[in-house]
Coordinates of C-alpha atoms and ligand atoms in Angstrom, one line a residue:
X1 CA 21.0 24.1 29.6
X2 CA 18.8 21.5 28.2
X3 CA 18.4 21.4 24.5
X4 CA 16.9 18.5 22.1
X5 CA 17.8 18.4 18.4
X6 CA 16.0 17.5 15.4
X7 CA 16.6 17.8 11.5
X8 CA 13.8 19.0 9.4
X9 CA 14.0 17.5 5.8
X10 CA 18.1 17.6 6.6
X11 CA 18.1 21.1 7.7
X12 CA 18.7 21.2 11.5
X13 CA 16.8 22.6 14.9
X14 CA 18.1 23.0 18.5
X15 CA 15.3 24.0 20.5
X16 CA 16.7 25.5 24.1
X17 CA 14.3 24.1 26.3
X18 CA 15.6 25.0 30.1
X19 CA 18.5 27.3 31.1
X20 CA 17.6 30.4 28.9
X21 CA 18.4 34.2 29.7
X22 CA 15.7 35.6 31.4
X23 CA 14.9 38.6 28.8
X24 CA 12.2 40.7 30.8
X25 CA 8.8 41.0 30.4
X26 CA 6.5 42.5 27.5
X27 CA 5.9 41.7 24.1
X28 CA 7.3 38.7 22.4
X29 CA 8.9 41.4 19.6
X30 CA 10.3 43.3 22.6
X31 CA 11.9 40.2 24.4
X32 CA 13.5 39.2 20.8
X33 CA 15.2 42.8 20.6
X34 CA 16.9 42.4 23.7
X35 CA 17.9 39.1 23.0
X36 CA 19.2 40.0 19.6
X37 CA 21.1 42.9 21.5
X38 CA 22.3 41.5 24.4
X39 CA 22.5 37.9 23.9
X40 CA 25.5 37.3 21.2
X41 CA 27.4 34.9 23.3
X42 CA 24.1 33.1 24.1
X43 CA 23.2 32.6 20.9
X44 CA 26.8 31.6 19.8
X45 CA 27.4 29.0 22.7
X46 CA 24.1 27.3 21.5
X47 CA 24.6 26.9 17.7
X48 CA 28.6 28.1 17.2
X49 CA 31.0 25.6 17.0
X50 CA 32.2 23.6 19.1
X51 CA 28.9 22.7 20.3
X52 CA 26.8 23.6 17.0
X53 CA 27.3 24.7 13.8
X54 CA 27.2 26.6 11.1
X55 CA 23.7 25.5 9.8
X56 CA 22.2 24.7 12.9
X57 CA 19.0 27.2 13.8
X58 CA 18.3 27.8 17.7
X59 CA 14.8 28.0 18.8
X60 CA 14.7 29.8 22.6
X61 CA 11.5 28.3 24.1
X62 CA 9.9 31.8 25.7
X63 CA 6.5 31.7 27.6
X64 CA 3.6 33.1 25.1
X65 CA 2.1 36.8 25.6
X66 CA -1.3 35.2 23.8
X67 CA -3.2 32.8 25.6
X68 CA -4.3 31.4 22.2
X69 CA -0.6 29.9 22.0
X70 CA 0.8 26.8 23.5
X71 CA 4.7 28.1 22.4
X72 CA 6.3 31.1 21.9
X73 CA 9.5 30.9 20.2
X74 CA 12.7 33.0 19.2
X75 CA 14.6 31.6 16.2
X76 CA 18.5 32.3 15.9
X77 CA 21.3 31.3 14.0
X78 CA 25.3 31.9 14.3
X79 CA 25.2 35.7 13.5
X80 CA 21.7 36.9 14.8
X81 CA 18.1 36.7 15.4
X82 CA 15.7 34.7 12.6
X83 CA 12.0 36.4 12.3
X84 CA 10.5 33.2 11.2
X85 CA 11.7 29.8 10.5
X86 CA 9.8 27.3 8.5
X87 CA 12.2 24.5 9.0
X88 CA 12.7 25.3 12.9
X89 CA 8.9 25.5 13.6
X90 CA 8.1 22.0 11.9
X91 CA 11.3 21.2 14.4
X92 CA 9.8 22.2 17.0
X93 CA 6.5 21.1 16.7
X94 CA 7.5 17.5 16.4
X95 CA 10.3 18.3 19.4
X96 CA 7.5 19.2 21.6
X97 CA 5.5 16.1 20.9
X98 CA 8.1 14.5 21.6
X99 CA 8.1 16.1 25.1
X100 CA 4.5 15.2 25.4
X101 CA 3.6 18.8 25.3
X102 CA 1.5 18.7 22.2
X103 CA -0.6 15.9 20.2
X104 CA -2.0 16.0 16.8
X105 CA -3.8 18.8 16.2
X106 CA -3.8 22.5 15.7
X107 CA -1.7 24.5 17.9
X108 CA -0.5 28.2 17.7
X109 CA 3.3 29.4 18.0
X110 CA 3.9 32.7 18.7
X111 CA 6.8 34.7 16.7
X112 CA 8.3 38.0 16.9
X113 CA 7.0 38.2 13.1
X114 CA 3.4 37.3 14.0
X115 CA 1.6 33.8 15.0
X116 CA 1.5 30.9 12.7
X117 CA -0.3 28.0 13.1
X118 CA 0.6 24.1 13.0
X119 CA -0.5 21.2 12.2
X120 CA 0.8 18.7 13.5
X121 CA -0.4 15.4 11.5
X122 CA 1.3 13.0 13.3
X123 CA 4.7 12.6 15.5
X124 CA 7.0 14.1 12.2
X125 CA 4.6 15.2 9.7
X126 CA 3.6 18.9 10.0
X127 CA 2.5 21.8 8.1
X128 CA 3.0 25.3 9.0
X129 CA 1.2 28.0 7.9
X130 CA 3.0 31.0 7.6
X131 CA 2.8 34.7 8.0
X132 CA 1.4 36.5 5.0
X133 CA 4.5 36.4 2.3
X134 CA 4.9 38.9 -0.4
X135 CA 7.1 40.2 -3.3
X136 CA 8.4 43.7 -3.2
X137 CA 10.3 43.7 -6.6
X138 CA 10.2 41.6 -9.9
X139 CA 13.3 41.0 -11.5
X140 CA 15.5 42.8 -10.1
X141 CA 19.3 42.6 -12.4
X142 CA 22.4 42.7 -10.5
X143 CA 26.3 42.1 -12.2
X144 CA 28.0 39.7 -10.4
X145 CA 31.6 39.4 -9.8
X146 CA 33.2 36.5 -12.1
X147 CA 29.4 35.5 -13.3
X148 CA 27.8 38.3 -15.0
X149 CA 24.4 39.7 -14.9
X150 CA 21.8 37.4 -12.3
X151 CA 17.9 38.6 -12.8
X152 CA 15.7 37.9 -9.5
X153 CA 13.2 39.3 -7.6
X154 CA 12.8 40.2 -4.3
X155 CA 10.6 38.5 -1.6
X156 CA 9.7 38.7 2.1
X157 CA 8.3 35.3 3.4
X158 CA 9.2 35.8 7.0
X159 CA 12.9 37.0 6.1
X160 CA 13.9 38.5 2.9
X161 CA 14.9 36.8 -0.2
X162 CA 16.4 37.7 -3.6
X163 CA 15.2 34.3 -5.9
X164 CA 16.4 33.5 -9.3
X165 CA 15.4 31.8 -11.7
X166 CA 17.1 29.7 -13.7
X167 CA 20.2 28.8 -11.5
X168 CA 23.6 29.3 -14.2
X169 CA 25.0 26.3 -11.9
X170 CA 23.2 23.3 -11.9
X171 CA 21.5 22.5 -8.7
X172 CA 23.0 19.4 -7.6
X173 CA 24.8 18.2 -3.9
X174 CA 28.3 17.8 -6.0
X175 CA 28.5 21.6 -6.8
X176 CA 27.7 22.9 -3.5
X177 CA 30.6 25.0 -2.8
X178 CA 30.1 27.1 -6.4
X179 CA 26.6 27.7 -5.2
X180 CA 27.6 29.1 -2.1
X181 CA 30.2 31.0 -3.8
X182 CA 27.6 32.2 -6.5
X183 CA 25.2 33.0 -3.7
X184 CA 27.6 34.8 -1.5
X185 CA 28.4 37.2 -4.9
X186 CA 24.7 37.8 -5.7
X187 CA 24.5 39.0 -1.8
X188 CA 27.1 41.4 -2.1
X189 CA 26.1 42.8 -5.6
X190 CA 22.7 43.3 -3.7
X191 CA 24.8 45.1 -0.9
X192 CA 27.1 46.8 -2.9
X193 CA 23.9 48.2 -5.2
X194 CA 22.0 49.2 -2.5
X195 CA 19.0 46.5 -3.2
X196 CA 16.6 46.0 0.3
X197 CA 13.5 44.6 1.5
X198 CA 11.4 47.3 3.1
X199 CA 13.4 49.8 5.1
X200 CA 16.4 49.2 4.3
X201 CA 16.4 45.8 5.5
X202 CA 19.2 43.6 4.7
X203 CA 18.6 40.6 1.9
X204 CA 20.2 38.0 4.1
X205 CA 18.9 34.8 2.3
X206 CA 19.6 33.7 -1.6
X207 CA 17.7 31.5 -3.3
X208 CA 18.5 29.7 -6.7
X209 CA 15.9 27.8 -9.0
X210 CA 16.3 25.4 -11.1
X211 CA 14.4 22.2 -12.7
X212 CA 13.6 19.1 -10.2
X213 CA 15.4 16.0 -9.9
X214 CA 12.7 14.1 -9.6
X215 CA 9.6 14.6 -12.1
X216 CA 7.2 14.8 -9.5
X217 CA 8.4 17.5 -8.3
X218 CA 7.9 21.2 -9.5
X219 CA 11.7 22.6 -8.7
X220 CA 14.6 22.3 -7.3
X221 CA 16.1 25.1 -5.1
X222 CA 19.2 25.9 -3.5
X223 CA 19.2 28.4 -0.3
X224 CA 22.0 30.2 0.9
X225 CA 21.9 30.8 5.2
X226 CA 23.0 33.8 6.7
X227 CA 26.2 32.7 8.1
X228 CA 26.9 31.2 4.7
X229 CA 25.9 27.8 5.1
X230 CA 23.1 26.4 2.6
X231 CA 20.2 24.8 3.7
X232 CA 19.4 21.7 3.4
X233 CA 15.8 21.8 3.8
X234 CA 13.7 23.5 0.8
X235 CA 13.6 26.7 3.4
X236 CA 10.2 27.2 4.7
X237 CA 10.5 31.1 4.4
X238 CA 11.9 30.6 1.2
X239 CA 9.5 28.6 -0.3
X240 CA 6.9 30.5 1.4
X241 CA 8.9 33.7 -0.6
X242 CA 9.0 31.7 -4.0
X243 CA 4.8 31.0 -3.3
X244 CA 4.2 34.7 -3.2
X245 CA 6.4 35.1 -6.6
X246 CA 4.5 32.2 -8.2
X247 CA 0.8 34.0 -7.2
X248 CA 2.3 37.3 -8.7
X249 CA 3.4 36.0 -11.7
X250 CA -0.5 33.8 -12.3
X251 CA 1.7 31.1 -12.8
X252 CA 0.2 28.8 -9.4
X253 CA -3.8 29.0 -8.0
X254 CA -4.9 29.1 -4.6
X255 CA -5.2 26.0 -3.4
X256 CA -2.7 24.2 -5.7
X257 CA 0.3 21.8 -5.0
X258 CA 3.5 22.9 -5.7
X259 CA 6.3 20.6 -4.2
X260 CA 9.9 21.9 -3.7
X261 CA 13.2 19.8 -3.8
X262 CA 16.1 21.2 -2.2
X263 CA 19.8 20.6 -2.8
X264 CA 19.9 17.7 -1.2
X265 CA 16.5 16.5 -2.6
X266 CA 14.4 16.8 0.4
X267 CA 11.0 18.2 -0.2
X268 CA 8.6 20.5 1.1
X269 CA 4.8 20.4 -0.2
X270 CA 3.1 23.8 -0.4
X271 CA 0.4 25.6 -1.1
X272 CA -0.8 29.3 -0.5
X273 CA -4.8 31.2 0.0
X274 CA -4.8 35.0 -0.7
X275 CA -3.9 37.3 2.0
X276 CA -6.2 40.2 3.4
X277 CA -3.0 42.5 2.3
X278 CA -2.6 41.3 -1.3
X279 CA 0.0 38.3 -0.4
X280 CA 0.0 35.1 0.3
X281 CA -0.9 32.8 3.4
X282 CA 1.6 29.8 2.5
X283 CA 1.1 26.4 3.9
X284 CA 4.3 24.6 4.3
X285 CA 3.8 20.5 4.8
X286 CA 7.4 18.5 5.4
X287 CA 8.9 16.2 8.5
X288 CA 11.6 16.2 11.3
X289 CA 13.2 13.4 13.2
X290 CA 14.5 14.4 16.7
X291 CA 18.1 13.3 16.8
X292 CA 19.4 13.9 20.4
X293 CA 18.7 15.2 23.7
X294 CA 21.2 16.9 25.8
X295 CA 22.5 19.2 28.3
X296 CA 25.0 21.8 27.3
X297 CA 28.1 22.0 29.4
X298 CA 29.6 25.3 30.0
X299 CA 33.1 25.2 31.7
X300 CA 34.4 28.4 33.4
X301 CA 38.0 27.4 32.2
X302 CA 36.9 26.3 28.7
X303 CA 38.1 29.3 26.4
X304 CA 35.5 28.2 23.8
X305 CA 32.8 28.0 26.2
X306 CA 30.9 31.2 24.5
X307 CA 31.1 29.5 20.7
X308 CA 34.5 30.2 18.6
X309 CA 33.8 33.2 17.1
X310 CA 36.3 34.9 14.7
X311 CA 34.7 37.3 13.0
Ligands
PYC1 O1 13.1 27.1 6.9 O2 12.7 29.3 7.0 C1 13.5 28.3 7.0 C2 14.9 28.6 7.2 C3 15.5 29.9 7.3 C4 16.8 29.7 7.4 C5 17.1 28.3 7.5 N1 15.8 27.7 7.4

């Protein structure tokens, strides 16, 4: 299996590019189904330890159903299926260029979410514009265990988000393990309260906001994976989540900057136009680096050779 790895803004990619399951013909939504049914140890072998890692996103290279696209893509992590990934399609934009597959330019990815197009400005800058983003609930109040009460709201920007202001832990690469542990709480006080995006879908992703690091920025954010990991990139469904709160609340114009640091203090420039179904088209602008090119070995006597997986 040949796969070539990049790092968006930190935040890494692993784009399969040969040696795929074959998942059957049909839609690109109906090829992703079966490969979020059927394709576990797939998906674990690419990004589980020992060959990946807990951050690491997977992006399964699938032929296009639109002619209009030059990629269609599946996104995965450790535990399942992605819908959309900000920081994996700016991956793999700059992953195909570097495969001489695209140039700069406008291209179009296909998604089992929808199509987004990408910009690709030159070989690592690109901006993405995403699927229309919206929120579904303004602060939303959950108690969480050994914190107290965390206000947020709830917000689909590709996959769903509960965001919060004001992060109660301040948003710097030192206290990374309280966040995740913060995070992981606010998760399960969503879970255990019943709180969902639309049908019952599971809040997977939690955000927490906080003032930049650097004053050119507008905010600082920390994202939690997932698998539990935190990413290290500003999220590109996350920010394009946080965009839809910010055009709710009047508090950003179409059209305008806004420029979002991550944990690490990566950054992510954005900016959003009105969508035809009351949300938000967000533009997503940040950089990847490819970082290796290689082919997986699988070896019929390696007990690990499906990802270790102890859950
Ligand atoms: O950039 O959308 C994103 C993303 C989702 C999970 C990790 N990165």
């Amino acid at each position: 299996m040949h796969v070539i790895d990049s790092h968006t803004e930190g935040e890494p990619t692993r784009v399969v590019v040969t040696g795929g399951p074959d998942l059957g013909p049909g839609s690109l939504a109906e090829k992703a189904a079966r490969f979020a049914e059927g394709h576990a140890g797939f998906r674990a072998s690419v990004v589980q330890e020992p060959r990946g890692h807990e951050a690491m996103v997977g992006a399964l290279l699938v032929p296009p159903s639109r002619q209009d696209c030059s990629a269609g893509v599946i996104y995965f992590n450790t535990l399942q299926n992605l819908g959309m990934c900000g920081h994996a399609t700016i991956g793999l934009a700059v992953t195909l260029a570097h495969m001489g597959r695209v140039s700069p330019g406008r291209h179009r990815f296909e998604t089992p979410v929808g199509v987004v197009d990408v910009d690709l400005h030159d070989a690592n800058t690109v901006s993405v514009v995403n699927i229309e983003s919206h929120r579904l609930h303004k602060d939303v109040t959950v108690e969480v265990e050994g914190h107290g009460p965390v206000t947020g709201d709830v917000a689909w920007g590709g996959n769903w988000f509960f965001l919060a202001k004001n992060s109660p832990i301040a948003l710097k690469a030192e206290n990374i393990r309280p966040l995740t542990d913060l995070t992981l709480r606010i998760r399960a006080a969503l879970e255990r309260d019943g709180i969902t995006g639309t049908e019952g879908a599971w809040i997977d992703h939690v955000e927490l906001f906080g003032p930049p690091q650097d004053p050119a920025n507008d905010s600082r954010n920390f994202v939690l994976c997932p698998g539990g990991s935190y990413d290290r990139s500003p999220c590109g469904t996350g920010s394009s989540a946080k965009l839809a709160c910010l055009a709710a609340d009047g508090l950003l114009a179409p059209g305008e900057d806004w420029v979002q640091e991550s944990v690490i203090g990566s950054t992510y420039r954005l900016s959003y136009r009105p969508g035809p179904d009351g949300g938000v088209i967000p533009t997503i602008t940040g950089r990847a680096f490819v970082t290796c090119e290689s082919d997986l070995l699988f070896d019929p006597a390696d007990p690990y050779r499906t990802g270790i997986r102890v859950a």
